[in-house]
């Protein structure tokens, strides 16, 4: 701990506050260096000792401060947190925020004061022909740093992908992988590198963007790409986009990367996962979900539309799962799995050593054995479901599904799944926060709990002290174009509401206008959220 000496009067006051139940100050214990806290993407911080259901309420919890400067564009990436960073000879707990203007900010996590800011070239986007509607109203029109960076705290490096037309000779719509010093923002030797490939179909960076969070594992940083929105539906034109995974050697970023292409012979099949990251297990195998495209592996083809894929660390295909209705319902109905980021669940005592749990727009839950993903079942039907996997859990009846007729109120699933204490937490649009039990490797066939109220629930985050004092934190988005957000906290066991920030313009705890798919970061007694204009920090008052 970096706790300074305190006078006797302070010690006496602290002793009294502890008797009255106030939480002690917690100094830099936990760092959050990757999306959803770990490479399994569980979203859990199980070392949170200050925040607990008893004190997260309006009387004792709320907004502490906002960043000392206004961000230069929207922030869609999850903020990252590193404890005890030496910047200019002074030790800080630091929060890093990336924006769609290709900028990265470092803020003191305890005060909100800017420590440094660097811009990595003007963003470039292919507009107005097409773009993802969630981002095309941003000042950058959807380019910039979209996916959550990843930090190597040992080397002191932040890795991220910036879409820019300047800085390195290459495409005017170039995607550049940067490796920068986390104390200054300066590029390391050999950084940045242009993300490109001659593997598979011709690579058009203007139609690609990096939405999934980056993955750092085993000396490689992995980058996934998907369409900017120029996808088309089945039997309608698409525009030169595919799904890609790149694996760059961190010791030499300029070395030719490993590359995997999801759809070598057809368009589409991107990886986006609402910003959720590529998943990795302890053996270095990588898992992700793909978007709409033709699936033809079952007839000798090469394409993995609407699938969940397993690669080894060198990006060779290991295994896959494709729902039986991928080509007949999912692709024609724009119902891809890749709207959701999967989660790798630790050993449950029975069954496989790990479980991969995935979902998609249809709101089904697929429970997969990473050692036998199931591939494709040609005899499966709507009656049988996907019998080639461990479980195929249908959504509860009160969710309408994305496949409803036009003008219906749809409850689509967007975001990343979250795991804590044998429970899976599920986000959604026009939907409540949902919790499923996980017992001896079996997912409950109906929800264990459903939170009160329907709203646009982004990817949940969990804080707890081990298996106790669990809190689910979600950011919800109001209706566009205002997109006014709220921070909401629920008891992780009961899903009882604990705290809602206000949406009133003059409210004490307002969050502000949100970018898309915002995810809260919880570390050392504080909750950090990046919006369209600032970093907002909540904690005990």
Short mmCIF file of C-alpha atoms in Angstrom, two decimals:
data_model
loop_
_atom_site.label_atom_id
_atom_site.label_comp_id
_atom_site.label_asym_id
_atom_site.label_seq_id
_atom_site.Cartn_x
_atom_site.Cartn_y
_atom_site.Cartn_z
CA UNK A 1 0.00 0.00 0.00
CA UNK A 2 1.09 3.55 -0.70
CA UNK A 3 -0.72 4.95 2.33
CA UNK A 4 0.96 8.07 3.81
CA UNK A 5 1.34 8.55 7.56
CA UNK A 6 -1.73 10.05 9.22
CA UNK A 7 -2.04 12.23 12.32
CA UNK A 8 -3.63 10.84 15.46
CA UNK A 9 -6.82 12.85 14.87
CA UNK A 10 -7.29 11.15 11.50
CA UNK A 11 -6.73 7.72 13.02
CA UNK A 12 -9.35 8.44 15.68
CA UNK A 13 -11.84 9.62 13.07
CA UNK A 14 -11.20 6.53 10.98
CA UNK A 15 -11.75 4.29 13.97
CA UNK A 16 -15.12 5.96 14.64
CA UNK A 17 -16.17 5.65 10.99
CA UNK A 18 -15.32 1.95 10.98
CA UNK A 19 -17.52 1.44 14.05
CA UNK A 20 -20.35 3.22 12.21
CA UNK A 21 -19.89 0.94 9.21
CA UNK A 22 -18.23 3.29 6.72
CA UNK A 23 -15.89 1.54 4.29
CA UNK A 24 -12.17 2.21 4.65
CA UNK A 25 -10.22 3.84 1.84
CA UNK A 26 -8.74 1.21 -0.46
CA UNK A 27 -5.44 1.91 -2.21
CA UNK A 28 -4.42 0.41 -5.55
CA UNK A 29 -5.12 -3.29 -5.22
CA UNK A 30 -6.69 -4.26 -8.53
CA UNK A 31 -5.91 -3.38 -12.14
CA UNK A 32 -8.31 -3.86 -15.04
CA UNK A 33 -6.06 -4.18 -18.09
CA UNK A 34 -8.40 -5.89 -20.56
CA UNK A 35 -12.05 -5.90 -21.53
CA UNK A 36 -14.22 -7.62 -18.91
CA UNK A 37 -11.25 -8.11 -16.58
CA UNK A 38 -9.73 -11.35 -17.92
CA UNK A 39 -9.22 -13.39 -21.08
CA UNK A 40 -12.24 -15.54 -20.26
CA UNK A 41 -14.23 -12.25 -20.38
CA UNK A 42 -16.03 -13.02 -17.13
CA UNK A 43 -16.43 -9.33 -16.28
CA UNK A 44 -15.83 -9.98 -12.58
CA UNK A 45 -13.64 -8.19 -10.07
CA UNK A 46 -13.73 -10.45 -7.01
CA UNK A 47 -11.36 -8.31 -4.92
CA UNK A 48 -13.65 -5.35 -4.27
CA UNK A 49 -13.78 -4.67 -0.54
CA UNK A 50 -15.26 -1.17 -0.41
CA UNK A 51 -18.43 -1.45 -2.48
CA UNK A 52 -21.14 -3.74 -1.17
CA UNK A 53 -24.94 -3.96 -1.38
CA UNK A 54 -25.27 -2.36 2.07
CA UNK A 55 -23.59 0.91 1.05
CA UNK A 56 -24.36 1.22 -2.66
CA UNK A 57 -27.49 3.34 -2.30
CA UNK A 58 -28.42 6.93 -2.97
CA UNK A 59 -27.63 8.13 0.55
CA UNK A 60 -24.04 6.91 0.54
CA UNK A 61 -23.09 6.34 -3.12
CA UNK A 62 -23.08 8.62 -6.15
CA UNK A 63 -21.08 10.62 -8.65
CA UNK A 64 -17.72 11.75 -7.30
CA UNK A 65 -16.34 13.72 -10.24
CA UNK A 66 -15.95 13.98 -13.98
CA UNK A 67 -12.70 14.25 -15.90
CA UNK A 68 -10.89 17.58 -15.76
CA UNK A 69 -11.11 17.94 -19.56
CA UNK A 70 -13.76 17.24 -22.17
CA UNK A 71 -13.03 14.27 -24.43
CA UNK A 72 -12.40 15.15 -28.08
CA UNK A 73 -14.95 12.55 -29.28
CA UNK A 74 -17.10 9.68 -28.13
CA UNK A 75 -15.60 6.86 -26.10
CA UNK A 76 -16.96 3.41 -27.02
CA UNK A 77 -14.12 1.38 -25.49
CA UNK A 78 -14.26 0.25 -21.86
CA UNK A 79 -11.98 2.37 -19.62
CA UNK A 80 -8.93 0.48 -18.36
CA UNK A 81 -7.34 0.92 -14.92
CA UNK A 82 -3.77 0.38 -13.74
CA UNK A 83 -2.76 0.89 -10.12
CA UNK A 84 0.51 2.52 -9.04
CA UNK A 85 1.88 3.90 -12.31
CA UNK A 86 4.91 6.19 -12.08
CA UNK A 87 4.30 9.20 -14.32
CA UNK A 88 6.81 12.02 -14.11
CA UNK A 89 8.19 10.72 -10.82
CA UNK A 90 4.77 10.61 -9.13
CA UNK A 91 2.77 7.42 -8.50
CA UNK A 92 -0.84 7.48 -9.70
CA UNK A 93 -3.71 5.09 -10.09
CA UNK A 94 -4.51 5.69 -13.76
CA UNK A 95 -7.62 5.31 -15.92
CA UNK A 96 -7.10 5.13 -19.69
CA UNK A 97 -9.86 6.26 -22.10
CA UNK A 98 -9.75 5.91 -25.91
CA UNK A 99 -11.96 7.93 -28.29
CA UNK A 100 -13.33 7.81 -31.82
CA UNK A 101 -11.00 10.71 -32.66
CA UNK A 102 -8.02 8.34 -32.32
CA UNK A 103 -7.00 9.83 -28.98
CA UNK A 104 -5.99 8.18 -25.72
CA UNK A 105 -6.26 9.98 -22.36
CA UNK A 106 -4.62 9.05 -19.07
CA UNK A 107 -6.48 10.38 -16.00
CA UNK A 108 -5.62 10.20 -12.34
CA UNK A 109 -8.21 7.71 -11.11
CA UNK A 110 -8.59 9.42 -7.74
CA UNK A 111 -9.00 13.02 -8.92
CA UNK A 112 -9.96 12.97 -12.62
CA UNK A 113 -7.01 15.20 -13.52
CA UNK A 114 -5.55 14.61 -16.98
CA UNK A 115 -2.02 13.18 -16.82
CA UNK A 116 -1.41 12.98 -20.55
CA UNK A 117 -3.26 12.84 -23.86
CA UNK A 118 -2.04 11.78 -27.29
CA UNK A 119 -3.71 11.78 -30.70
CA UNK A 120 -2.78 9.15 -33.28
CA UNK A 121 -3.92 10.75 -36.53
CA UNK A 122 -7.24 12.03 -37.87
CA UNK A 123 -9.92 9.34 -38.18
CA UNK A 124 -11.07 8.33 -41.65
CA UNK A 125 -14.27 6.53 -42.50
CA UNK A 126 -15.96 5.48 -45.71
CA UNK A 127 -19.04 7.70 -45.68
CA UNK A 128 -21.80 8.20 -46.79
CA UNK A 129 -22.29 4.91 -48.67
CA UNK A 130 -22.72 2.87 -45.52
CA UNK A 131 -21.75 2.67 -41.92
CA UNK A 132 -22.95 1.19 -38.68
CA UNK A 133 -25.87 3.37 -37.62
CA UNK A 134 -24.73 3.34 -33.99
CA UNK A 135 -21.56 5.29 -34.76
CA UNK A 136 -22.14 7.24 -37.96
CA UNK A 137 -23.50 10.27 -36.09
CA UNK A 138 -20.26 10.62 -34.11
CA UNK A 139 -17.89 13.41 -35.19
CA UNK A 140 -15.56 10.78 -36.62
CA UNK A 141 -18.47 9.12 -38.46
CA UNK A 142 -17.55 5.79 -36.95
CA UNK A 143 -13.81 5.63 -37.40
CA UNK A 144 -11.14 6.05 -34.73
CA UNK A 145 -10.37 3.77 -31.79
CA UNK A 146 -13.51 1.68 -31.34
CA UNK A 147 -12.41 -1.60 -29.75
CA UNK A 148 -11.20 -1.65 -26.15
CA UNK A 149 -7.38 -1.57 -25.95
CA UNK A 150 -5.37 -4.06 -23.92
CA UNK A 151 -2.53 -3.25 -21.49
CA UNK A 152 0.60 -5.22 -20.71
CA UNK A 153 1.29 -3.93 -17.18
CA UNK A 154 4.70 -5.64 -16.99
CA UNK A 155 6.02 -4.01 -20.16
CA UNK A 156 4.03 -0.81 -19.53
CA UNK A 157 2.44 -0.89 -23.00
CA UNK A 158 -1.07 -0.11 -24.26
CA UNK A 159 -2.09 -1.80 -27.52
CA UNK A 160 -4.97 -0.45 -29.63
CA UNK A 161 -6.13 -0.11 -33.24
CA UNK A 162 -6.70 3.36 -34.71
CA UNK A 163 -8.38 3.87 -38.08
CA UNK A 164 -6.62 6.77 -39.75
CA UNK A 165 -5.43 7.98 -43.14
CA UNK A 166 -2.18 9.45 -41.91
CA UNK A 167 0.82 8.54 -39.83
CA UNK A 168 2.16 5.60 -41.83
CA UNK A 169 2.36 5.12 -45.58
CA UNK A 170 -0.53 2.89 -46.62
CA UNK A 171 -4.24 2.89 -47.20
CA UNK A 172 -6.10 6.20 -46.79
CA UNK A 173 -8.46 4.15 -44.61
CA UNK A 174 -5.68 2.34 -42.78
CA UNK A 175 -6.11 0.36 -39.59
CA UNK A 176 -2.99 0.80 -37.47
CA UNK A 177 -1.98 -1.29 -34.49
CA UNK A 178 -0.20 0.89 -31.93
CA UNK A 179 1.95 -0.10 -28.98
CA UNK A 180 2.48 2.93 -26.76
CA UNK A 181 4.21 3.65 -23.45
CA UNK A 182 1.49 3.89 -20.81
CA UNK A 183 3.36 6.61 -18.92
CA UNK A 184 3.59 9.02 -21.88
CA UNK A 185 1.50 7.75 -24.81
CA UNK A 186 4.55 7.70 -27.07
CA UNK A 187 4.74 4.92 -29.66
CA UNK A 188 7.27 2.22 -28.90
CA UNK A 189 9.94 1.27 -31.42
CA UNK A 190 8.30 -0.56 -34.33
CA UNK A 191 4.88 0.98 -33.67
CA UNK A 192 2.50 1.51 -35.35
CA UNK A 193 2.03 -1.21 -37.96
CA UNK A 194 -0.55 -1.30 -40.74
CA UNK A 195 -3.08 -4.10 -40.30
CA UNK A 196 -3.32 -5.76 -43.70
CA UNK A 197 -3.04 -9.17 -45.32
CA UNK A 198 -2.71 -10.94 -48.65
CA UNK A 199 -4.24 -14.09 -47.14
CA UNK A 200 -7.65 -14.92 -48.55
CA UNK A 201 -9.74 -12.38 -50.48
CA UNK A 202 -8.50 -8.89 -51.29
CA UNK A 203 -8.36 -6.87 -48.07
CA UNK A 204 -10.20 -3.53 -48.11
CA UNK A 205 -9.54 -1.67 -44.89
CA UNK A 206 -12.09 1.02 -45.78
CA UNK A 207 -14.85 -1.52 -45.18
CA UNK A 208 -13.38 -2.98 -41.97
CA UNK A 209 -13.27 -1.78 -38.39
CA UNK A 210 -11.97 -3.13 -35.10
CA UNK A 211 -14.95 -3.33 -32.74
CA UNK A 212 -14.04 -6.37 -30.60
CA UNK A 213 -11.71 -5.73 -27.69
CA UNK A 214 -8.08 -6.68 -28.28
CA UNK A 215 -6.69 -9.86 -26.72
CA UNK A 216 -3.17 -10.19 -25.27
CA UNK A 217 -2.09 -13.78 -24.69
CA UNK A 218 1.12 -15.80 -24.88
CA UNK A 219 3.30 -13.09 -26.41
CA UNK A 220 0.77 -12.16 -29.11
CA UNK A 221 -1.79 -9.41 -29.42
CA UNK A 222 -4.88 -10.49 -31.35
CA UNK A 223 -7.04 -8.12 -33.38
CA UNK A 224 -10.46 -9.00 -34.81
CA UNK A 225 -12.19 -7.09 -37.59
CA UNK A 226 -15.70 -6.84 -38.95
CA UNK A 227 -17.69 -4.71 -41.33
CA UNK A 228 -18.24 -0.97 -41.00
CA UNK A 229 -21.90 -1.70 -41.75
CA UNK A 230 -21.64 -2.46 -45.47
CA UNK A 231 -22.87 -6.00 -44.95
CA UNK A 232 -26.05 -6.57 -46.93
CA UNK A 233 -28.49 -9.38 -46.19
CA UNK A 234 -28.73 -12.77 -47.83
CA UNK A 235 -29.44 -12.38 -51.56
CA UNK A 236 -28.62 -8.66 -51.37
CA UNK A 237 -25.30 -7.08 -52.32
CA UNK A 238 -22.52 -6.81 -49.77
CA UNK A 239 -19.38 -4.74 -50.20
CA UNK A 240 -15.97 -6.36 -49.93
CA UNK A 241 -15.91 -7.14 -46.23
CA UNK A 242 -15.05 -10.29 -44.29
CA UNK A 243 -14.21 -11.37 -40.77
CA UNK A 244 -10.54 -11.41 -39.83
CA UNK A 245 -8.41 -12.33 -36.84
CA UNK A 246 -4.76 -11.16 -36.79
CA UNK A 247 -2.12 -12.34 -34.34
CA UNK A 248 0.87 -9.98 -33.95
CA UNK A 249 4.07 -10.98 -32.19
CA UNK A 250 4.56 -8.44 -29.39
CA UNK A 251 8.35 -8.85 -29.57
CA UNK A 252 8.28 -7.72 -33.21
CA UNK A 253 5.03 -6.17 -34.42
CA UNK A 254 6.43 -5.82 -37.92
CA UNK A 255 6.77 -9.57 -38.29
CA UNK A 256 4.10 -11.00 -40.60
CA UNK A 257 1.08 -11.78 -38.40
CA UNK A 258 -0.93 -14.94 -38.19
CA UNK A 259 -4.23 -14.46 -40.06
CA UNK A 260 -7.57 -16.27 -40.09
CA UNK A 261 -10.39 -15.29 -42.49
CA UNK A 262 -13.91 -16.35 -41.57
CA UNK A 263 -15.32 -16.15 -45.11
CA UNK A 264 -12.61 -16.67 -47.76
CA UNK A 265 -15.08 -17.24 -50.61
CA UNK A 266 -18.00 -14.91 -49.78
CA UNK A 267 -18.63 -11.47 -48.29
CA UNK A 268 -19.69 -10.68 -44.72
CA UNK A 269 -18.99 -12.88 -41.68
CA UNK A 270 -17.41 -10.12 -39.61
CA UNK A 271 -16.61 -10.23 -35.88
CA UNK A 272 -18.04 -7.45 -33.73
CA UNK A 273 -19.68 -8.90 -30.56
CA UNK A 274 -20.97 -5.44 -29.47
CA UNK A 275 -17.40 -4.67 -28.43
CA UNK A 276 -16.92 -7.93 -26.52
CA UNK A 277 -13.42 -9.36 -26.73
CA UNK A 278 -11.94 -12.48 -28.25
CA UNK A 279 -11.87 -15.19 -25.56
CA UNK A 280 -8.80 -17.28 -24.74
CA UNK A 281 -8.41 -20.37 -22.56
CA UNK A 282 -5.35 -21.46 -20.58
CA UNK A 283 -4.06 -23.43 -23.57
CA UNK A 284 -4.08 -20.36 -25.80
CA UNK A 285 -7.11 -21.40 -27.85
CA UNK A 286 -9.24 -18.48 -29.04
CA UNK A 287 -13.04 -18.29 -29.35
CA UNK A 288 -15.36 -15.80 -31.05
CA UNK A 289 -18.73 -15.43 -32.82
CA UNK A 290 -19.24 -14.42 -36.45
CA UNK A 291 -21.88 -12.29 -38.15
CA UNK A 292 -24.23 -13.04 -41.02
CA UNK A 293 -22.73 -14.76 -44.06
CA UNK A 294 -23.09 -18.00 -45.96
CA UNK A 295 -22.14 -21.15 -44.08
CA UNK A 296 -20.96 -23.93 -46.37
CA UNK A 297 -18.45 -25.96 -44.34
CA UNK A 298 -20.99 -28.79 -44.24
CA UNK A 299 -20.83 -29.13 -48.02
CA UNK A 300 -17.09 -28.82 -48.41
CA UNK A 301 -16.88 -25.03 -48.47
CA UNK A 302 -14.65 -22.60 -46.57
CA UNK A 303 -17.07 -20.10 -45.06
CA UNK A 304 -18.18 -19.66 -41.45
CA UNK A 305 -21.14 -17.32 -41.40
CA UNK A 306 -23.23 -17.25 -38.19
CA UNK A 307 -20.82 -19.52 -36.29
CA UNK A 308 -18.81 -19.81 -33.11
CA UNK A 309 -15.20 -20.67 -33.90
CA UNK A 310 -12.22 -22.07 -32.00
CA UNK A 311 -8.68 -21.36 -33.23
CA UNK A 312 -5.31 -22.30 -31.77
CA UNK A 313 -2.78 -19.63 -30.80
CA UNK A 314 -1.38 -19.65 -34.36
CA UNK A 315 -4.91 -19.05 -35.70
CA UNK A 316 -5.38 -22.50 -37.18
CA UNK A 317 -8.93 -23.81 -37.11
CA UNK A 318 -9.53 -26.22 -34.21
CA UNK A 319 -13.30 -26.59 -34.03
CA UNK A 320 -16.59 -24.75 -34.51
CA UNK A 321 -20.34 -24.71 -33.84
CA UNK A 322 -22.91 -23.49 -36.36
CA UNK A 323 -26.64 -23.53 -35.51
CA UNK A 324 -28.71 -25.81 -37.73
CA UNK A 325 -30.73 -22.81 -39.01
CA UNK A 326 -27.78 -20.55 -39.87
CA UNK A 327 -28.52 -20.40 -43.61
CA UNK A 328 -32.30 -20.80 -43.44
CA UNK A 329 -33.19 -18.34 -40.67
CA UNK A 330 -30.24 -16.52 -39.10
CA UNK A 331 -28.62 -15.05 -42.20
CA UNK A 332 -31.89 -14.21 -44.01
CA UNK A 333 -33.26 -12.58 -40.84
CA UNK A 334 -30.12 -10.62 -39.84
CA UNK A 335 -29.98 -12.67 -36.62
CA UNK A 336 -26.27 -13.32 -36.26
CA UNK A 337 -24.57 -14.69 -33.14
CA UNK A 338 -21.91 -11.96 -33.31
CA UNK A 339 -24.12 -9.40 -31.59
CA UNK A 340 -22.97 -11.03 -28.33
CA UNK A 341 -19.55 -11.64 -26.80
CA UNK A 342 -19.17 -15.16 -25.31
CA UNK A 343 -17.79 -16.03 -21.89
CA UNK A 344 -15.52 -18.88 -20.81
CA UNK A 345 -16.68 -20.36 -17.52
CA UNK A 346 -14.23 -22.05 -15.13
CA UNK A 347 -14.49 -25.66 -13.99
CA UNK A 348 -17.95 -26.48 -12.68
CA UNK A 349 -17.06 -29.76 -10.95
CA UNK A 350 -18.84 -31.96 -13.48
CA UNK A 351 -18.44 -32.16 -17.24
CA UNK A 352 -15.77 -30.37 -19.28
CA UNK A 353 -12.95 -28.47 -17.58
CA UNK A 354 -14.34 -25.27 -19.15
CA UNK A 355 -17.64 -24.26 -20.69
CA UNK A 356 -18.05 -21.69 -23.43
CA UNK A 357 -21.41 -19.96 -23.19
CA UNK A 358 -22.61 -17.93 -26.13
CA UNK A 359 -25.73 -16.21 -27.38
CA UNK A 360 -26.90 -13.98 -30.23
CA UNK A 361 -29.70 -11.79 -31.48
CA UNK A 362 -32.24 -14.62 -31.23
CA UNK A 363 -31.57 -14.69 -27.45
CA UNK A 364 -30.91 -18.43 -27.37
CA UNK A 365 -28.16 -19.58 -25.00
CA UNK A 366 -25.67 -22.10 -26.41
CA UNK A 367 -23.57 -24.07 -23.93
CA UNK A 368 -20.50 -25.51 -25.66
CA UNK A 369 -17.72 -27.91 -24.76
CA UNK A 370 -14.47 -26.33 -25.99
CA UNK A 371 -13.13 -29.86 -26.43
CA UNK A 372 -16.00 -30.79 -28.76
CA UNK A 373 -17.83 -27.75 -30.13
CA UNK A 374 -20.42 -29.79 -32.04
CA UNK A 375 -19.82 -28.35 -35.52
CA UNK A 376 -23.03 -28.61 -37.63
CA UNK A 377 -26.06 -30.87 -37.16
CA UNK A 378 -27.73 -31.59 -40.50
CA UNK A 379 -30.61 -33.50 -38.88
CA UNK A 380 -31.48 -30.91 -36.23
CA UNK A 381 -34.77 -29.05 -36.47
CA UNK A 382 -36.75 -26.36 -34.67
CA UNK A 383 -38.37 -29.15 -32.68
CA UNK A 384 -35.15 -30.82 -31.57
CA UNK A 385 -32.97 -27.72 -31.30
CA UNK A 386 -29.19 -28.06 -31.63
CA UNK A 387 -28.71 -31.53 -30.16
CA UNK A 388 -25.03 -31.61 -31.13
CA UNK A 389 -24.02 -29.31 -28.24
CA UNK A 390 -24.24 -29.56 -24.46
CA UNK A 391 -27.32 -27.32 -24.24
CA UNK A 392 -29.50 -25.17 -26.47
CA UNK A 393 -31.61 -23.02 -24.14
CA UNK A 394 -34.54 -21.16 -25.69
CA UNK A 395 -35.23 -17.57 -24.52
CA UNK A 396 -38.01 -16.96 -22.00
CA UNK A 397 -41.47 -16.31 -23.43
CA UNK A 398 -41.55 -12.66 -22.36
CA UNK A 399 -38.75 -11.80 -24.81
CA UNK A 400 -40.15 -11.09 -28.27
CA UNK A 401 -36.98 -11.75 -30.26
CA UNK A 402 -35.47 -9.80 -33.13
CA UNK A 403 -37.37 -11.82 -35.70
CA UNK A 404 -40.72 -10.16 -34.93
CA UNK A 405 -42.58 -8.28 -37.72
CA UNK A 406 -41.75 -4.65 -38.51
CA UNK A 407 -42.89 -2.03 -35.98
CA UNK A 408 -42.98 -4.58 -33.16
CA UNK A 409 -41.09 -3.85 -29.94
CA UNK A 410 -38.05 -6.04 -30.37
CA UNK A 411 -35.97 -7.53 -27.58
CA UNK A 412 -32.70 -8.21 -29.32
CA UNK A 413 -29.55 -9.31 -27.54
CA UNK A 414 -26.49 -7.07 -27.77
CA UNK A 415 -23.48 -6.99 -25.44
CA UNK A 416 -21.26 -9.48 -23.68
CA UNK A 417 -22.22 -12.22 -21.24
CA UNK A 418 -20.84 -12.04 -17.70
CA UNK A 419 -20.08 -14.73 -15.11
CA UNK A 420 -19.92 -14.71 -11.31
CA UNK A 421 -20.50 -17.33 -8.62
CA UNK A 422 -22.19 -19.97 -10.82
CA UNK A 423 -24.41 -17.41 -12.49
CA UNK A 424 -24.52 -16.01 -16.04
CA UNK A 425 -25.74 -12.43 -16.46
CA UNK A 426 -27.28 -11.47 -19.79
CA UNK A 427 -27.77 -7.99 -21.36
CA UNK A 428 -30.32 -6.99 -23.97
CA UNK A 429 -32.20 -4.26 -25.83
CA UNK A 430 -35.75 -3.41 -24.69
CA UNK A 431 -35.10 -6.18 -22.22
CA UNK A 432 -34.39 -6.62 -18.52
CA UNK A 433 -31.13 -7.78 -17.03
CA UNK A 434 -31.42 -11.58 -16.76
CA UNK A 435 -29.52 -14.09 -14.62
CA UNK A 436 -29.24 -17.84 -15.34
CA UNK A 437 -28.02 -20.38 -12.81
CA UNK A 438 -25.14 -22.68 -13.68
CA UNK A 439 -25.13 -25.91 -11.70
CA UNK A 440 -22.73 -28.81 -12.30
CA UNK A 441 -22.12 -27.64 -15.83
CA UNK A 442 -25.81 -27.20 -16.66
CA UNK A 443 -27.40 -23.85 -17.44
CA UNK A 444 -30.88 -23.32 -16.05
CA UNK A 445 -33.49 -23.70 -18.79
CA UNK A 446 -35.38 -20.68 -17.43
CA UNK A 447 -33.94 -17.52 -15.87
CA UNK A 448 -33.00 -17.68 -12.21
CA UNK A 449 -33.76 -13.99 -11.75
CA UNK A 450 -35.05 -11.10 -13.87
CA UNK A 451 -34.38 -7.49 -12.88
CA UNK A 452 -37.29 -5.09 -12.63
CA UNK A 453 -37.91 -2.97 -15.70
CA UNK A 454 -37.09 -3.17 -19.39
CA UNK A 455 -34.32 -1.02 -20.81
CA UNK A 456 -31.29 -1.06 -23.09
CA UNK A 457 -28.92 -2.97 -20.83
CA UNK A 458 -25.28 -2.93 -21.90
CA UNK A 459 -22.65 -5.51 -20.97
CA UNK A 460 -22.76 -6.12 -17.19
CA UNK A 461 -19.77 -5.86 -14.86
CA UNK A 462 -19.50 -7.58 -11.47
CA UNK A 463 -17.81 -6.52 -8.26
CA UNK A 464 -17.59 -8.75 -5.19
CA UNK A 465 -15.45 -9.75 -2.26
CA UNK A 466 -14.87 -13.34 -3.33
CA UNK A 467 -18.28 -14.99 -3.44
CA UNK A 468 -19.94 -12.39 -1.20
CA UNK A 469 -21.21 -8.83 -1.61
CA UNK A 470 -21.79 -9.29 -5.33
CA UNK A 471 -23.04 -6.29 -7.30
CA UNK A 472 -24.02 -6.21 -10.98
CA UNK A 473 -23.23 -2.88 -12.64
CA UNK A 474 -24.82 -1.95 -15.97
CA UNK A 475 -24.97 1.16 -18.10
CA UNK A 476 -28.32 1.65 -19.81
CA UNK A 477 -28.93 3.89 -22.80
CA UNK A 478 -31.95 6.09 -23.35
CA UNK A 479 -33.68 6.46 -26.69
CA UNK A 480 -31.73 8.06 -29.55
CA UNK A 481 -30.84 10.69 -30.51
CA UNK A 482 -30.45 11.88 -26.89
CA UNK A 483 -28.92 8.58 -25.66
CA UNK A 484 -29.01 9.73 -22.05
CA UNK A 485 -27.40 7.03 -19.94
CA UNK A 486 -27.86 5.75 -16.42
CA UNK A 487 -25.62 3.74 -14.14
CA UNK A 488 -27.57 0.99 -12.38
CA UNK A 489 -26.46 -1.37 -9.64
CA UNK A 490 -28.24 -4.59 -8.64
CA UNK A 491 -27.67 -7.11 -5.89
CA UNK A 492 -25.96 -9.93 -7.80
CA UNK A 493 -27.89 -12.65 -5.92
CA UNK A 494 -31.41 -11.23 -5.93
CA UNK A 495 -31.18 -8.65 -8.79
CA UNK A 496 -32.85 -6.24 -6.39
CA UNK A 497 -32.14 -2.65 -7.53
CA UNK A 498 -29.60 -0.90 -5.31
CA UNK A 499 -28.87 2.34 -7.13
CA UNK A 500 -29.98 4.23 -10.25
CA UNK A 501 -28.25 7.40 -11.35
CA UNK A 502 -30.60 10.20 -12.32
CA UNK A 503 -31.40 11.35 -15.86
CA UNK A 504 -32.55 14.81 -14.78
CA UNK A 505 -30.38 17.52 -16.27
CA UNK A 506 -29.77 19.10 -12.87
CA UNK A 507 -29.50 15.85 -10.96
CA UNK A 508 -26.55 15.20 -8.67
CA UNK A 509 -25.62 11.87 -10.23
CA UNK A 510 -26.25 12.39 -13.95
CA UNK A 511 -24.17 10.25 -16.28
CA UNK A 512 -24.70 12.15 -19.53
CA UNK A 513 -24.98 11.19 -23.18
CA UNK A 514 -23.66 7.76 -23.99
CA UNK A 515 -21.79 6.28 -26.89
CA UNK A 516 -22.82 2.76 -27.90
CA UNK A 517 -22.29 -0.44 -25.86
CA UNK A 518 -20.67 1.33 -22.90
CA UNK A 519 -19.22 -0.95 -20.21
CA UNK A 520 -18.46 0.11 -16.64
CA UNK A 521 -15.09 -0.59 -15.02
CA UNK A 522 -15.09 -1.26 -11.27
CA UNK A 523 -11.82 -1.02 -9.34
CA UNK A 524 -10.83 -0.15 -5.79
CA UNK A 525 -14.09 1.37 -4.63
CA UNK A 526 -14.88 3.34 -7.78
CA UNK A 527 -16.94 2.84 -10.94
CA UNK A 528 -15.58 4.39 -14.15
CA UNK A 529 -17.71 5.08 -17.24
CA UNK A 530 -16.71 6.80 -20.47
CA UNK A 531 -19.40 8.79 -22.30
CA UNK A 532 -19.60 10.88 -25.45
CA UNK A 533 -17.87 13.77 -23.69
CA UNK A 534 -16.14 12.75 -20.46
CA UNK A 535 -14.98 10.18 -17.96
CA UNK A 536 -17.51 9.93 -15.11
CA UNK A 537 -16.54 8.39 -11.78
CA UNK A 538 -18.87 7.08 -9.06
CA UNK A 539 -18.09 5.86 -5.57
CA UNK A 540 -18.88 6.17 -1.87
CA UNK A 541 -19.72 9.74 -0.96
#
